[in-house]
Amino acid sequence: MIKDDIKSNILTTTIESAVNWGRKNSLWPMPFGTACCGIEFMAVLAARTDISRFGAEAIRFSPRQSDLLIVAGRISIKMMPVLIRIYEQMPEPKWVVSMGACASTGGVFDTYSVIQGVDQFIPVDVYVPGCPPRPEGVVESLLKIQELVEKEKFSDYAVSDSK
Ligand code: SF4
């Protein structure tokens, strides 16, 4: 009898899995919307798609508390330093979604003033195709990020003793 109680009431896990589970279900996105994709991203927050279902609705434009940068829209050469600064202000661990053709490749703006892919300057974890991507595509990217978060290792962030 006691043994049965124990079986149904005790859960064993590792600290790493528990932390990753918490992180993956409480992502804090920092949107960097510069064009139409930024408007499309707003639809992701609305009732029909509603990313709060995935615990990722805390959007307060505060890089120091964010762990997911969503680049939504074309990025000009003038804006890239700002984007890099925001990325650097975000604490580790952090992830990046490149939303839409413009952020990922420059899209149709093959000009000297538009960055032809933000991954030339900051690491991108997930690309969302489309011009503009559908909100469902952004939700899919969120699920992909959650998969990555689940596989995070504490050891990747270990601070070395050697100076
Ligand atoms: S990918 Fe399309 S919708 Fe998105 S910013 Fe570029 S032109 Fe606009």
XYZ file of C-alpha atoms in Angstrom, residues 8-140:
133
model
C 2.314 7.738 -7.727
C 3.594 10.685 -5.665
C 7.334 10.848 -6.249
C 8.922 12.173 -9.384
C 12.653 11.941 -9.969
C 14.534 14.244 -12.299
C 17.764 16.174 -12.579
C 18.278 19.848 -11.713
C 19.261 20.424 -15.349
C 15.990 18.988 -16.696
C 13.915 20.871 -14.130
C 15.594 24.203 -14.958
C 15.304 23.584 -18.697
C 11.635 22.666 -18.273
C 11.050 25.944 -16.446
C 12.985 27.950 -19.033
C 11.262 26.416 -22.005
C 7.832 27.168 -20.580
C 8.563 30.754 -19.601
C 10.422 32.239 -22.551
C 10.656 36.017 -22.488
C 10.735 37.299 -26.084
C 12.387 40.577 -27.023
C 10.901 41.552 -30.408
C 12.941 43.730 -32.730
C 10.326 44.714 -35.301
C 11.366 47.083 -38.033
C 8.848 46.518 -40.821
C 5.789 44.538 -41.888
C 7.019 41.399 -40.089
C 6.825 43.378 -36.859
C 3.140 43.982 -37.513
C 2.697 40.308 -38.336
C 4.353 39.428 -35.045
C 1.622 41.374 -33.246
C -0.883 38.877 -34.642
C 1.043 36.122 -32.878
C 0.148 37.767 -29.589
C -3.536 38.150 -30.446
C -6.324 35.798 -29.429
C -6.270 33.539 -32.498
C -2.661 32.419 -32.097
C -2.004 33.548 -28.525
C 1.558 32.586 -27.647
C 0.744 32.889 -23.972
C -0.361 29.260 -24.370
C 3.363 28.476 -24.503
C 4.308 30.724 -21.587
C 5.958 33.225 -23.931
C 3.748 36.267 -23.621
C 5.930 38.420 -21.343
C 6.923 40.989 -23.962
C 8.207 44.142 -22.320
C 11.074 45.302 -24.546
C 13.609 44.762 -21.823
C 16.716 43.023 -23.203
C 18.282 42.565 -19.779
C 15.438 40.244 -18.784
C 14.797 38.589 -22.151
C 16.076 35.258 -23.385
C 14.561 35.111 -26.888
C 15.351 37.733 -29.506
C 12.865 37.796 -32.392
C 14.185 39.780 -35.357
C 11.113 40.714 -37.380
C 11.678 42.818 -40.461
C 14.465 44.093 -42.658
C 17.535 45.424 -40.892
C 19.448 48.305 -42.392
C 23.190 48.759 -41.962
C 22.372 51.716 -39.728
C 20.209 49.597 -37.424
C 22.511 46.574 -37.157
C 24.700 48.078 -34.378
C 21.527 48.693 -32.354
C 20.431 45.087 -32.848
C 23.884 43.826 -31.841
C 23.816 46.020 -28.727
C 20.411 44.611 -27.733
C 21.635 41.046 -28.325
C 24.699 41.678 -26.170
C 22.574 43.164 -23.371
C 20.567 39.950 -23.107
C 21.896 37.543 -20.466
C 22.908 33.959 -21.284
C 21.393 31.568 -22.107
C 19.648 33.240 -25.030
C 18.185 32.248 -28.364
C 17.453 34.081 -31.621
C 14.627 33.688 -34.140
C 15.000 35.320 -37.546
C 11.446 35.986 -38.688
C 10.803 36.401 -42.401
C 12.752 36.574 -45.623
C 14.132 40.081 -44.960
C 15.718 39.311 -41.581
C 17.110 35.995 -42.841
C 18.334 36.999 -46.309
C 17.506 40.616 -47.043
C 14.429 39.401 -48.933
C 13.701 41.371 -52.072
C 15.847 44.246 -50.780
C 19.105 43.253 -52.420
C 20.597 46.685 -51.855
C 23.729 48.111 -50.271
C 21.810 49.496 -47.296
C 20.010 46.330 -46.138
C 21.693 43.515 -44.196
C 21.536 40.349 -46.291
C 20.930 38.066 -43.329
C 21.315 38.988 -39.656
C 23.203 35.737 -39.057
C 26.238 37.475 -40.515
C 26.413 39.406 -37.228
C 24.490 37.506 -34.540
C 23.891 33.760 -34.155
C 20.428 32.652 -35.299
C 18.858 29.483 -33.867
C 15.668 29.250 -35.910
C 14.664 30.829 -39.238
C 11.010 31.416 -40.076
C 10.435 31.405 -43.845
C 7.885 33.593 -45.595
C 7.069 37.142 -46.564
C 5.458 37.653 -44.211
C 5.506 34.389 -42.263
C 2.121 33.307 -40.982
C 1.633 33.503 -37.210
C 1.562 29.697 -37.226
C 5.127 29.768 -38.578
C 6.216 31.873 -35.632
C 4.513 29.454 -33.244
C 6.401 26.614 -34.956
